[in-house]
């Protein structure tokens, strides 16, 4: 029961934060709302017994990714004058209509599906902990792991090529 | 679940060679930056990356008969993967050759530029030899990130920045759809491996569930953004026009081929049980894409932008082939639609490399070749170049005896085989419209005088080589297509 | 145990908020944040599936998505910086050298 209450509480916080994040004028405020959204998702991850991922969510998303956002916003010194507003009203309305349609689509898809997956015997002990994640990561998922290392290399090189100091 | 560590690294050798080459290229940047060399790093980078690509191509060629998988079923090398790997390597080599002349203006990042080009190719090879949606996704992102950066590599130019930004935003948006779709497919089937996906989708009682269809739809949206199908095409003209021309050529050929290769494997292996759902979607998108691409191209005065719309139109012709796939064919090698896609993509690579190559060759530092007016009179001033351009334009519009004609012929006859007569007719009409804007370039070159005398062009061996090889390929494969068709036939046997 | 329906609905709501934000805002940085929201929605769906199926695979996929999002952010923000250096704007509608 406590699980249910916590879930509802943080689901509501996540939705409110997400809505605020995409509607605020000032990107810094948006970023802070997004942090709140990510952290409430981390709580839900804990409820779902994804302990390691909850930690990563806080450290990587709330900690690194959004810090980087805030850092760039500050670096560019965005003043209100050059901060973009919404697009015109027509597009806003279209966005709203589209949102409702897509959401309805999702809802009917979920409703028409029996979502009983094979989890009769409960979760194994240690499910979602760092050990279980690590074991899989270095056995079955070793190929994607190697690939991700190249992807991160691309990101580093890319950031340097694009934003690094001009060397003439 | 097998926990064994029996990994067959040999299958991964070509990819390892590419990454090693890329790492050396990165080191190159460091070495030369210390010495503050002039054109040294650009030239050395080109030589090193070409060497890496050639070695990799030989290793890939050696895998032609290999049909094997490893890494817990995440990697699968078969002739289909090998065929496309060779195509990507050719596209990358063309990208390098076309870049040599412009690399001087890269100011200190030449090593990184070539390294990213090589890594983007690596990403494509990973994608097409993947047997698991997760690996496809990571390969796709590796390729995409590297290409975003390459598009923006002329960082002092506002157009280049803007193109990179638009491409990036749309690309990131699309990968959001893709990963959400993968999540749903996993939720609906409990696996991300293509074979497992097909098995579980086929055994669902009472038709596919809502979750499966949602997954299918979202994954398709993700890929259709990448191959620039309407209505997910709006980034193409801007990204193509703003990018450095060699990168535009690379995007037009290799990135598009990679998108279609993965789509082909996904639809024919993983999502085959849902064929009755995605075939009509392909039909509709094919019509819309051909129309938008061709109508858009008519109104362009910039040749680069015209080629961007033409690449949308060609995505439309390829979608015609995807809509004509026969999901019940006992032997995929008998399915002419599949053969048509493979042949089409090879020819398409040659035509585009050639056309962009000519644009690069005709441009000079102070006068980049862009508008239709600028090619006026080129037929008399640069007879050889103009003749090559005419060949590529004929081929793009599908006039015999070029490869472009046969490619379209195979696609439309595959559609007729499957009884999609109206789709074939719409396709033929579209390609008739396209003759207008392709031949306009030829008319400008041969039938108009230029207002000011055209400047003398400096000879560039790498660009000339790329143009010459593509022109030869377009004509050779248009007259004697059998060797390419045999290879394609063997490649598609291992699909499904 | 929290029902899968509720979890998926929450994830769908977040995903759709992300789409709406991307379509309606013209500030590049907020558009980019909307994409991050979409990736988070996908992760929530994956982790819910992991919990309800008892297999860890979906959690691993979510972990890879996080690594990827970090890489994407590094490149994306670098591109935004280059644009800002040349144009002094983060409004998409003002990026009009190329006809959008």
XYZ file of C-alpha atoms in Angstrom:
764
model
C 0.000 0.000 0.000
C 2.789 2.374 0.912
C 4.283 1.566 -2.476
C 1.100 2.671 -4.205
C 0.938 5.947 -2.312
C 4.585 6.745 -2.993
C 4.108 5.921 -6.667
C 1.113 8.238 -7.019
C 2.896 11.009 -5.154
C 6.019 10.889 -7.294
C 4.129 10.274 -10.522
C 2.231 13.496 -9.920
C 5.448 15.336 -9.068
C 7.092 13.989 -12.235
C 4.209 15.085 -14.460
C 3.988 18.541 -12.906
C 7.760 18.988 -13.191
C 7.775 17.845 -16.811
C 4.954 20.210 -17.713
C 6.705 23.077 -15.973
C 9.997 22.216 -17.650
C 8.589 22.578 -21.152
C 6.470 25.644 -20.444
C 8.827 27.956 -18.518
C 10.282 30.940 -20.341
C 13.658 30.842 -18.688
C 15.785 27.801 -19.621
C 17.493 27.752 -16.210
C 14.128 27.388 -14.497
C 13.228 24.671 -16.998
C 16.430 22.825 -16.224
C 15.697 22.889 -12.490
C 12.200 21.533 -13.083
C 13.710 18.803 -15.232
C 16.046 17.873 -12.356
C 13.015 17.510 -10.139
C 11.371 15.303 -12.761
C 14.453 13.080 -13.076
C 14.768 12.711 -9.310
C 11.136 11.703 -8.867
C 11.655 9.155 -11.648
C 14.632 7.858 -9.677
C 12.326 7.275 -6.708
C 9.967 5.322 -8.940
C 12.943 3.273 -10.163
C 13.656 2.366 -6.546
C 10.040 1.284 -6.108
C 10.552 -0.902 -9.186
C 13.663 -2.418 -7.595
C 16.066 -0.928 -10.107
C 18.418 0.260 -7.381
C 21.543 0.657 -9.458
C 19.711 2.483 -12.222
C 18.108 4.821 -9.718
C 21.582 5.801 -8.549
C 22.781 6.229 -12.128
C 19.710 8.280 -12.920
C 20.543 10.728 -10.162
C 24.277 10.800 -10.828
C 24.247 10.913 -14.628
C 21.015 12.698 -15.469
C 20.361 15.011 -12.571
C 24.051 15.387 -11.784
C 25.948 15.466 -15.071
C 23.530 16.022 -17.944
C 21.459 18.790 -16.444
C 24.493 20.442 -14.869
C 25.907 20.591 -18.378
C 22.695 22.228 -19.576
C 22.804 24.838 -16.846
C 26.500 25.378 -17.480
C 25.908 26.073 -21.173
C 22.970 28.373 -20.478
C 25.152 30.354 -18.085
C 28.097 30.288 -20.495
C 26.004 31.727 -23.303
C 24.617 34.255 -20.841
C 21.134 34.069 -22.261
C 19.238 37.227 -21.472
C 15.445 37.318 -21.547
C 15.476 39.329 -24.763
C 16.955 36.511 -26.786
C 15.188 33.706 -25.015
C 12.735 32.157 -27.409
C 9.050 32.201 -26.618
C 6.484 29.776 -27.905
C 5.889 29.458 -31.588
C 2.749 31.109 -32.868
C -0.629 30.322 -31.403
C -1.766 28.127 -34.281
C 1.169 25.796 -33.809
C 0.591 25.745 -30.079
C -2.984 24.660 -30.634
C -1.895 22.049 -33.146
C 0.620 20.757 -30.628
C -2.123 20.431 -28.025
C -4.459 18.571 -30.368
C -1.660 16.268 -31.495
C -0.780 15.583 -27.866
C -4.316 14.538 -27.016
C -4.539 12.306 -30.094
C -1.236 10.562 -29.420
C -2.056 10.084 -25.752
C -5.414 8.536 -26.638
C -3.623 6.214 -29.039
C -1.262 5.089 -26.307
C -4.099 4.654 -23.852
C -6.150 2.425 -26.127
C -3.066 0.400 -27.016
C -2.307 -0.232 -23.346
C -5.914 -0.983 -22.551
C -6.349 -3.525 -25.297
C -3.283 -5.448 -24.231
C -3.101 -7.953 -21.470
C 0.026 -6.854 -19.728
C 0.721 -9.982 -17.768
C 4.348 -10.827 -18.242
C 6.043 -13.916 -16.918
C 6.787 -12.960 -13.352
C 4.860 -15.440 -11.293
C 7.533 -16.386 -8.796
C 8.543 -12.896 -7.737
C 11.933 -11.335 -8.353
C 15.190 -13.103 -7.653
C 17.171 -11.847 -4.685
C 19.665 -9.222 -5.776
C 17.482 -8.073 -8.682
C 18.486 -4.652 -9.910
C 21.552 -4.340 -7.703
C 24.955 -3.331 -8.954
C 26.228 -6.908 -8.918
C 23.464 -8.237 -11.145
C 23.827 -5.339 -13.563
C 27.598 -5.690 -13.664
C 27.506 -9.426 -14.291
C 25.218 -9.030 -17.270
C 27.129 -6.033 -18.540
C 30.355 -7.991 -18.836
C 28.866 -11.225 -20.154
C 25.836 -10.993 -22.357
C 26.093 -7.263 -22.996
C 29.818 -7.032 -23.575
C 29.412 -6.145 -27.262
C 27.147 -3.127 -26.706
C 29.472 -2.128 -23.877
C 32.441 -2.029 -26.246
C 30.367 -0.097 -28.774
C 29.312 2.468 -26.201
C 32.971 3.182 -25.514
C 33.420 4.224 -29.155
C 30.257 6.317 -28.958
C 31.631 8.187 -25.960
C 34.898 8.701 -27.840
C 32.917 10.273 -30.695
C 31.197 12.576 -28.231
C 34.498 13.741 -26.731
C 36.135 14.308 -30.104
C 33.010 16.012 -31.385
C 32.756 18.429 -28.517
C 36.433 19.300 -29.071
C 36.082 19.761 -32.823
C 33.011 21.946 -32.489
C 33.493 23.943 -29.339
C 37.227 23.630 -28.671
C 39.627 26.538 -28.831
C 40.507 27.796 -32.287
C 44.033 26.653 -33.137
C 45.252 28.584 -36.124
C 21.272 -18.209 -21.223
C 24.766 -19.240 -22.116
C 27.404 -17.674 -19.981
C 30.329 -18.849 -22.045
C 32.963 -16.429 -23.138
C 33.490 -18.065 -26.494
C 33.615 -14.943 -28.574
C 34.731 -15.114 -32.170
C 36.745 -11.933 -32.470
C 37.696 -12.742 -36.062
C 34.235 -11.722 -37.186
C 34.885 -8.284 -35.822
C 38.274 -7.802 -37.495
C 37.163 -5.258 -40.131
C 35.537 -3.090 -37.470
C 38.620 -3.327 -35.285
C 40.785 -2.177 -38.190
C 38.554 0.847 -38.704
C 38.627 1.869 -35.061
C 42.403 1.473 -34.974
C 42.696 3.705 -38.028
C 40.458 6.265 -36.359
C 42.590 6.250 -33.213
C 45.742 6.832 -35.252
C 43.999 9.670 -37.059
C 43.214 11.280 -33.729
C 46.855 10.966 -32.718
C 47.790 12.583 -36.013
C 45.929 15.693 -35.004
C 47.928 15.859 -31.806
C 51.289 15.302 -33.519
C 50.734 17.919 -36.168
C 49.212 20.451 -33.863
C 52.399 20.425 -31.846
C 54.431 21.064 -34.979
C 51.879 23.531 -36.385
C 52.064 22.059 -39.895
C 50.263 23.564 -42.907
C 48.591 21.123 -45.286
C 50.522 18.223 -43.757
C 47.812 16.876 -41.431
C 45.111 17.096 -44.091
C 47.097 15.055 -46.583
C 48.389 12.558 -44.043
C 44.866 12.166 -42.694
C 43.492 11.392 -46.133
C 46.210 8.839 -46.847
C 45.856 7.157 -43.465
C 42.065 6.944 -43.606
C 42.130 5.611 -47.172
C 44.647 2.981 -46.097
C 42.409 1.993 -43.189
C 39.345 1.778 -45.420
C 41.165 -0.312 -48.039
C 42.546 -2.786 -45.498
C 39.110 -3.013 -43.949
C 37.545 -3.592 -47.368
C 39.895 -6.524 -48.047
C 39.049 -8.061 -44.681
C 35.354 -7.586 -45.337
C 35.737 -9.157 -48.764
C 37.388 -12.150 -47.121
C 34.190 -12.583 -45.082
C 32.045 -12.944 -48.208
C 31.324 -16.640 -47.550
C 31.023 -16.309 -43.796
C 27.650 -16.889 -42.214
C 28.109 -16.752 -38.501
C 27.121 -14.994 -35.329
C 28.759 -14.337 -31.983
C 28.534 -12.136 -28.870
C 25.478 -13.988 -27.567
C 23.709 -13.601 -30.861
C 24.137 -9.851 -31.059
C 26.485 -9.817 -34.030
C 25.662 -11.562 -37.261
C 27.973 -11.599 -40.257
C 26.371 -12.867 -43.460
C 26.641 -11.894 -47.138
C 23.871 -9.328 -46.633
C 25.969 -7.536 -44.021
C 29.110 -7.939 -46.122
C 27.444 -6.507 -49.240
C 26.394 -3.392 -47.370
C 29.661 -3.114 -45.466
C 31.479 -2.931 -48.792
C 29.006 -0.316 -49.995
C 29.580 1.817 -46.889
C 33.342 1.491 -47.270
C 33.064 2.634 -50.885
C 30.946 5.583 -49.794
C 33.442 6.481 -47.095
C 36.375 6.216 -49.507
C 34.523 8.552 -51.865
C 33.936 10.911 -48.963
C 37.662 10.955 -48.211
C 38.638 11.494 -51.864
C 36.197 14.367 -52.226
C 37.388 15.938 -48.976
C 41.082 16.170 -49.872
C 40.766 19.493 -51.616
C 38.623 21.135 -48.954
C 40.433 19.700 -45.969
C 42.956 22.529 -46.079
C 40.285 24.866 -44.771
C 39.610 22.675 -41.752
C 42.159 24.573 -39.698
C 43.718 22.155 -37.293
C 40.950 19.566 -37.061
C 41.740 17.588 -40.229
C 42.763 14.498 -38.244
C 39.555 14.579 -36.225
C 37.526 15.152 -39.389
C 38.818 11.999 -41.055
C 38.607 10.063 -37.791
C 34.918 10.925 -37.469
C 34.307 9.939 -41.076
C 35.883 6.550 -40.381
C 33.964 6.080 -37.119
C 30.667 6.975 -38.800
C 31.404 4.178 -41.262
C 32.170 1.885 -38.341
C 28.756 2.749 -36.887
C 27.078 1.776 -40.145
C 28.907 -1.550 -40.268
C 27.815 -2.254 -36.695
C 24.216 -1.445 -37.590
C 23.972 -3.680 -40.590
C 25.715 -6.640 -38.973
C 23.598 -6.428 -35.830
C 21.075 -9.078 -34.910
C 19.703 -7.185 -31.942
C 17.750 -3.943 -31.774
C 19.931 -2.593 -28.969
C 23.078 -2.973 -31.096
C 21.298 -1.425 -34.076
C 20.379 1.520 -31.897
C 23.918 2.038 -30.616
C 25.403 1.715 -34.108
C 22.865 4.174 -35.433
C 23.721 6.685 -32.742
C 27.458 6.285 -33.301
C 26.938 7.026 -36.971
C 24.519 9.875 -36.344
C 26.608 11.665 -33.737
C 29.688 11.492 -35.955
C 27.737 12.830 -38.931
C 26.178 15.692 -36.931
C 29.673 16.787 -36.026
C 30.923 16.437 -39.600
C 28.032 18.554 -40.869
C 29.042 21.278 -38.435
C 32.780 20.859 -38.961
C 33.120 24.201 -40.795
C 32.490 25.943 -37.545
C 33.311 29.436 -38.752
C 30.474 29.199 -41.276
C 26.981 30.058 -40.045
C 25.295 27.783 -42.627
C 27.323 24.818 -41.459
C 26.376 25.448 -37.801
C 22.769 25.890 -38.664
C 22.642 22.706 -40.733
C 24.291 20.738 -37.929
C 21.820 22.084 -35.396
C 18.727 21.305 -37.449
C 20.002 17.857 -38.324
C 20.900 17.200 -34.707
C 17.596 18.336 -33.206
C 15.534 16.290 -35.635
C 17.876 13.317 -35.290
C 17.679 13.366 -31.488
C 13.903 13.661 -31.669
C 13.792 10.648 -33.990
C 15.996 8.540 -31.742
C 13.560 9.280 -28.903
C 10.847 7.606 -30.975
C 13.127 4.739 -31.900
C 14.092 3.870 -28.327
C 10.492 4.149 -27.137
C 9.487 1.772 -29.900
C 12.259 -0.638 -28.928
C 11.027 -0.470 -25.334
C 7.501 -1.434 -26.393
C 8.672 -4.219 -28.670
C 10.674 -5.553 -25.748
C 7.678 -5.229 -23.457
C 5.461 -7.047 -25.911
C 7.845 -9.880 -26.713
C 10.480 -10.003 -23.986
C 13.400 -9.838 -26.399
C 15.218 -7.417 -28.660
C 16.875 -10.025 -30.879
C 15.520 -10.108 -34.421
C 14.964 -13.878 -34.553
C 13.341 -13.998 -31.131
C 11.163 -11.045 -32.049
C 9.935 -12.793 -35.183
C 9.182 -16.026 -33.313
C 7.204 -14.357 -30.566
C 5.359 -12.004 -32.893
C 4.343 -14.957 -35.063
C 2.997 -16.964 -32.142
C 0.827 -14.255 -30.589
C -2.753 -15.511 -30.357
C -5.505 -13.447 -31.905
C -3.399 -11.060 -33.929
C -0.799 -8.606 -32.688
C -1.465 -6.726 -29.491
C -1.751 -2.984 -29.234
C 1.653 -2.824 -27.604
C 3.292 -4.645 -30.520
C 1.704 -2.347 -33.086
C 2.692 0.699 -31.072
C 6.264 -0.595 -30.965
C 6.227 -1.229 -34.706
C 4.907 2.264 -35.405
C 7.414 4.053 -33.188
C 10.394 2.082 -34.507
C 9.318 2.800 -38.072
C 9.014 6.530 -37.335
C 12.535 6.466 -35.912
C 14.012 4.861 -39.031
C 11.930 6.821 -41.530
C 13.417 10.016 -40.134
C 16.863 8.625 -40.906
C 16.079 7.647 -44.484
C 14.258 10.953 -45.032
C 10.825 9.660 -45.981
C 7.955 12.147 -46.108
C 6.594 13.413 -43.687
C 9.890 13.118 -41.821
C 12.005 14.797 -44.490
C 12.021 18.466 -43.539
C 15.589 18.429 -42.263
C 17.064 17.118 -45.516
C 17.318 20.203 -47.752
C 18.794 22.358 -44.996
C 21.225 19.759 -43.716
C 22.380 18.901 -47.242
C 22.804 22.502 -48.307
C 24.603 23.700 -45.203
C 26.999 20.770 -44.824
C 30.434 20.805 -46.490
C 29.852 19.282 -49.945
C 31.935 16.101 -49.398
C 29.887 15.403 -46.276
C 26.681 16.042 -48.199
C 27.793 13.381 -50.663
C 28.622 11.016 -47.816
C 25.241 11.606 -46.179
C 23.378 11.160 -49.427
C 24.989 7.799 -50.145
C 26.237 6.034 -47.047
C 23.834 7.298 -44.386
C 20.860 6.637 -46.624
C 22.129 3.164 -47.571
C 22.673 2.340 -43.899
C 19.136 3.402 -43.020
C 17.639 1.275 -45.767
C 19.882 -1.711 -45.019
C 18.769 -1.819 -41.394
C 15.155 -1.221 -42.311
C 15.367 -4.113 -44.768
C 16.783 -6.494 -42.203
C 14.405 -5.380 -39.467
C 11.318 -5.650 -41.638
C 12.357 -8.940 -43.224
C 13.568 -10.704 -40.119
C 12.234 -9.178 -36.924
C 8.971 -7.652 -38.023
C 8.038 -10.023 -40.851
C 4.998 -11.404 -38.949
C 3.571 -7.882 -38.933
C 4.039 -7.467 -42.701
C 0.343 -6.986 -43.347
C 0.543 -3.898 -41.153
C 3.668 -2.228 -42.513
C 3.240 -2.958 -46.223
C 0.336 -0.491 -46.680
C 2.251 2.104 -44.665
C 5.180 1.761 -47.061
C 2.820 2.128 -50.011
C 1.426 5.424 -48.725
C 4.797 6.809 -47.713
C 6.319 5.851 -51.061
C 3.721 7.892 -52.945
C 4.030 10.897 -50.623
C 7.830 10.797 -50.651
C 8.118 10.597 -54.433
C 5.667 13.472 -54.890
C 7.222 15.803 -52.341
C 10.780 15.056 -53.482
C 10.108 15.595 -57.165
C 7.868 18.632 -56.810
C 10.319 20.221 -54.386
C 13.257 19.648 -56.707
C 11.599 21.470 -59.616
C 11.693 24.813 -57.847
C 15.318 24.807 -56.718
C 17.918 27.083 -58.226
C 20.739 25.665 -56.103
C 22.047 22.392 -57.528
C 22.993 21.131 -54.081
C 19.487 21.739 -52.814
C 18.043 20.163 -55.936
C 20.112 17.053 -55.238
C 18.796 17.092 -51.660
C 15.200 16.963 -52.898
C 16.256 14.373 -55.439
C 17.559 12.243 -52.586
C 14.087 12.452 -50.994
C 12.554 11.376 -54.293
C 14.954 8.432 -54.542
C 14.003 7.410 -51.001
C 10.474 7.305 -52.410
C 11.473 4.907 -55.215
C 13.204 2.709 -52.649
C 10.056 2.712 -50.519
C 8.172 1.454 -53.595
C 10.473 -1.555 -53.475
C 9.859 -1.997 -49.737
C 6.106 -1.870 -50.364
C 6.514 -4.625 -52.978
C 8.214 -7.107 -50.682
C 6.541 -10.497 -50.742
C 6.424 -11.657 -47.117
C 5.466 -15.181 -48.154
C 8.276 -15.808 -50.650
C 9.786 -19.176 -49.829
C 13.248 -18.117 -50.880
C 14.096 -14.438 -50.374
C 16.416 -14.598 -53.389
C 13.309 -14.972 -55.573
C 11.847 -11.756 -54.219
C 12.722 -9.209 -56.867
C 11.884 -6.293 -54.594
C 14.760 -7.176 -52.276
C 17.194 -7.520 -55.168
C 15.994 -4.197 -56.522
C 16.757 -2.386 -53.254
C 20.299 -3.762 -53.127
C 21.024 -2.933 -56.767
C 19.399 0.492 -56.455
C 21.458 1.499 -53.427
C 24.743 0.533 -55.125
C 23.915 2.522 -58.264
C 22.561 5.400 -56.208
C 25.881 5.582 -54.358
C 27.814 5.871 -57.620
C 25.515 8.488 -59.173
C 25.548 10.756 -56.162
C 29.266 10.510 -55.497
C 29.788 11.478 -59.132
C 27.341 14.374 -59.172
C 28.654 15.902 -55.955
C 32.199 15.241 -57.153
C 31.607 17.325 -60.269
C 30.151 20.144 -58.162
C 33.243 20.080 -55.954
C 35.599 19.979 -58.929
C 33.896 22.880 -60.698
C 33.976 25.043 -57.595
C 36.979 27.158 -56.786
C 37.906 28.665 -53.452
C 36.365 32.073 -54.102
C 33.473 30.804 -56.194
C 31.735 27.739 -54.815
C 29.661 25.975 -57.404
C 26.061 26.187 -56.390
C 23.445 27.740 -58.657
C 22.206 26.719 -62.075
C 23.505 29.965 -63.618
C 27.034 29.085 -62.601
C 27.192 25.961 -64.748
C 26.195 27.853 -67.889
C 28.594 27.188 -70.693
C 30.467 24.565 -68.685
C 29.942 22.110 -71.524
C 32.387 24.070 -73.727
C 34.827 25.204 -71.059
C 35.175 21.869 -69.219
C 34.072 19.228 -71.754
C 35.110 16.160 -69.759
C 33.557 17.274 -66.485
C 30.360 18.312 -68.175
C 30.154 14.986 -69.990
C 30.519 13.152 -66.671
C 27.851 15.364 -65.104
C 25.531 14.615 -68.008
C 26.019 10.875 -67.442
C 25.126 11.227 -63.763
C 22.079 13.372 -64.518
C 20.858 10.872 -67.143
C 21.364 8.094 -64.649
C 19.567 9.940 -61.833
C 16.591 10.552 -64.073
C 16.613 6.938 -65.233
C 17.522 7.150 -68.915
C 19.171 4.086 -70.520
C 21.856 2.820 -70.871
C 22.827 3.951 -67.397
C 22.564 2.086 -64.103
C 19.854 4.448 -62.916
C 17.533 3.168 -65.619
C 17.973 -0.471 -64.653
C 17.599 0.366 -60.958
C 14.227 2.012 -61.545
C 13.233 -0.737 -63.958
C 13.838 -3.416 -61.319
C 11.946 -1.471 -58.663
C 8.878 -0.844 -60.791
C 8.790 -4.335 -62.253
C 8.936 -5.728 -58.710
C 5.910 -3.576 -57.900
C 4.065 -4.893 -60.969
C 4.961 -8.478 -60.018
C 3.153 -7.957 -56.746
C 0.146 -6.434 -58.470
C 0.806 -2.895 -57.293
C 0.066 -1.463 -60.731
C -1.106 1.939 -59.524
C 2.008 2.368 -57.394
C 4.224 1.525 -60.386
C 2.348 4.007 -62.570
C 2.692 6.781 -59.978
C 6.398 5.954 -59.774
C 6.927 6.093 -63.531
C 5.050 9.395 -63.787
C 7.183 10.808 -60.993
C 10.337 9.760 -62.673
C 9.110 11.410 -65.871
C 8.712 14.657 -63.914
C 12.207 14.272 -62.563
C 13.664 14.247 -66.075
C 12.771 17.937 -66.258
C 14.951 19.145 -63.419
C 17.852 16.785 -64.028
C 18.076 17.662 -67.702
C 17.825 21.357 -66.877
C 21.359 21.075 -65.524
C 22.540 19.490 -68.783
C 20.729 22.147 -70.827
C 22.380 24.928 -68.827
C 25.786 23.373 -69.397
C 25.487 22.815 -73.141
C 22.941 25.274 -74.498
C 23.607 28.491 -72.634
C 26.557 30.840 -72.738
C 27.992 32.092 -69.499
C 27.942 35.836 -68.891
C 31.466 35.932 -67.559
C 34.328 33.669 -68.663
C 34.599 30.553 -66.522
C 37.853 30.302 -64.572
C 40.451 27.636 -65.220
C 40.199 24.761 -62.757
C 43.132 23.352 -60.862
C 43.609 19.632 -61.375
C 42.748 17.478 -58.391
C 43.650 13.824 -58.735
C 41.510 12.435 -55.853
C 38.314 14.172 -56.966
C 38.947 13.248 -60.605
C 39.482 9.643 -59.565
C 36.179 9.573 -57.657
C 34.296 11.051 -60.625
C 35.941 8.724 -63.136
C 35.289 5.577 -61.121
C 31.646 6.520 -60.521
C 31.046 7.344 -64.183
C 32.611 4.040 -65.219
C 30.524 2.186 -62.638
C 27.267 3.829 -63.653
C 27.799 2.907 -67.314
C 29.331 -0.522 -66.729
C 26.609 -1.642 -64.317
C 23.946 -0.159 -66.531
C 25.034 -2.282 -69.492
C 26.309 -5.402 -67.746
C 24.530 -5.574 -64.379
C 24.889 -9.317 -63.901
C 27.874 -9.359 -61.534
C 26.247 -6.906 -59.146
C 22.929 -8.734 -59.389
C 24.629 -12.042 -58.574
C 26.216 -10.525 -55.497
C 22.910 -8.975 -54.438
C 21.143 -12.265 -55.024
C 23.553 -14.080 -52.767
C 23.259 -11.341 -50.160
C 19.472 -11.474 -49.882
C 19.464 -15.266 -49.544
C 20.476 -14.834 -45.948
C 17.796 -12.332 -45.168
C 14.968 -14.019 -43.176
C 3.108 -4.070 -6.719
C 2.388 -1.086 -8.916
C 0.352 -2.082 -11.951
C 2.025 -2.019 -15.334
C -0.876 -0.064 -16.795
C -0.244 2.848 -14.477
C 3.487 2.815 -15.104
C 3.078 2.774 -18.870
C 0.529 5.526 -18.697
C 2.915 7.690 -16.679
C 5.663 7.004 -19.207
C 3.320 7.813 -22.112
C 2.307 11.092 -20.480
C 5.962 12.097 -20.060
C 6.749 11.057 -23.636
C 3.891 13.089 -25.028
C 4.844 16.128 -22.928
C 8.286 15.778 -24.507
C 6.848 15.678 -28.027
C 4.601 18.656 -27.327
C 7.510 20.626 -25.901
C 9.648 19.863 -28.928
C 6.956 20.896 -31.375
C 5.695 24.035 -29.669
C 8.823 25.656 -28.246
C 11.263 27.641 -30.331
C 14.053 27.830 -27.779
C 16.665 25.310 -28.907
C 17.765 24.447 -25.383
C 14.243 23.707 -24.217
C 13.557 21.691 -27.372
C 16.607 19.650 -26.513
C 15.412 19.193 -22.914
C 12.131 17.881 -24.293
C 14.077 15.184 -26.130
C 15.730 14.215 -22.845
C 12.270 13.895 -21.350
C 11.307 11.503 -24.149
C 14.360 9.343 -23.474
C 13.447 9.264 -19.780
C 9.946 8.141 -20.624
C 11.440 5.270 -22.635
C 13.664 4.340 -19.702
C 10.714 4.299 -17.336
C 8.861 1.942 -19.693
C 11.927 -0.315 -19.925
C 12.415 -0.482 -16.166
C 8.721 -1.205 -15.649
C 8.972 -4.090 -18.096
C 12.065 -5.375 -16.295
C 10.227 -5.356 -12.982
C 7.156 -7.066 -14.355
C 8.926 -9.720 -16.375
C 11.582 -10.484 -13.790
C 14.379 -10.330 -16.347
C 17.191 -7.836 -16.033
C 17.632 -7.286 -19.783
C 15.422 -4.241 -19.975
C 17.369 -2.592 -17.161
C 20.569 -3.063 -19.135
C 18.979 -1.448 -22.195
C 17.945 1.488 -20.007
C 21.525 1.782 -18.776
C 22.783 1.988 -22.364
C 20.175 4.607 -23.161
C 21.494 6.727 -20.287
C 25.080 6.490 -21.560
C 23.871 7.429 -24.981
C 21.886 10.388 -23.711
C 25.001 11.701 -22.010
C 26.975 11.467 -25.258
C 24.175 13.112 -27.183
C 24.027 15.987 -24.732
C 27.769 16.645 -25.049
C 27.553 16.874 -28.827
C 24.267 18.769 -28.855
C 25.426 21.451 -26.483
C 28.675 21.824 -28.439
C 26.610 22.433 -31.585
C 24.461 24.973 -29.729
C 27.602 26.797 -28.625
C 28.932 27.039 -32.195
C 25.579 28.356 -33.406
C 25.464 30.918 -30.643
C 29.010 32.101 -31.413
C 28.015 32.973 -34.966
C 24.442 34.084 -34.570
C 23.921 35.181 -30.943
C 20.565 33.453 -30.777
C 18.961 30.273 -29.510
C 15.670 30.862 -31.269
C 15.029 28.336 -34.047
C 12.999 30.798 -36.075
C 15.933 33.160 -36.304
C 18.071 30.468 -37.881
C 17.067 31.256 -41.404
C 20.108 31.374 -43.642
C 18.875 28.071 -44.931
C 15.195 28.036 -45.687
C 13.800 25.798 -42.935
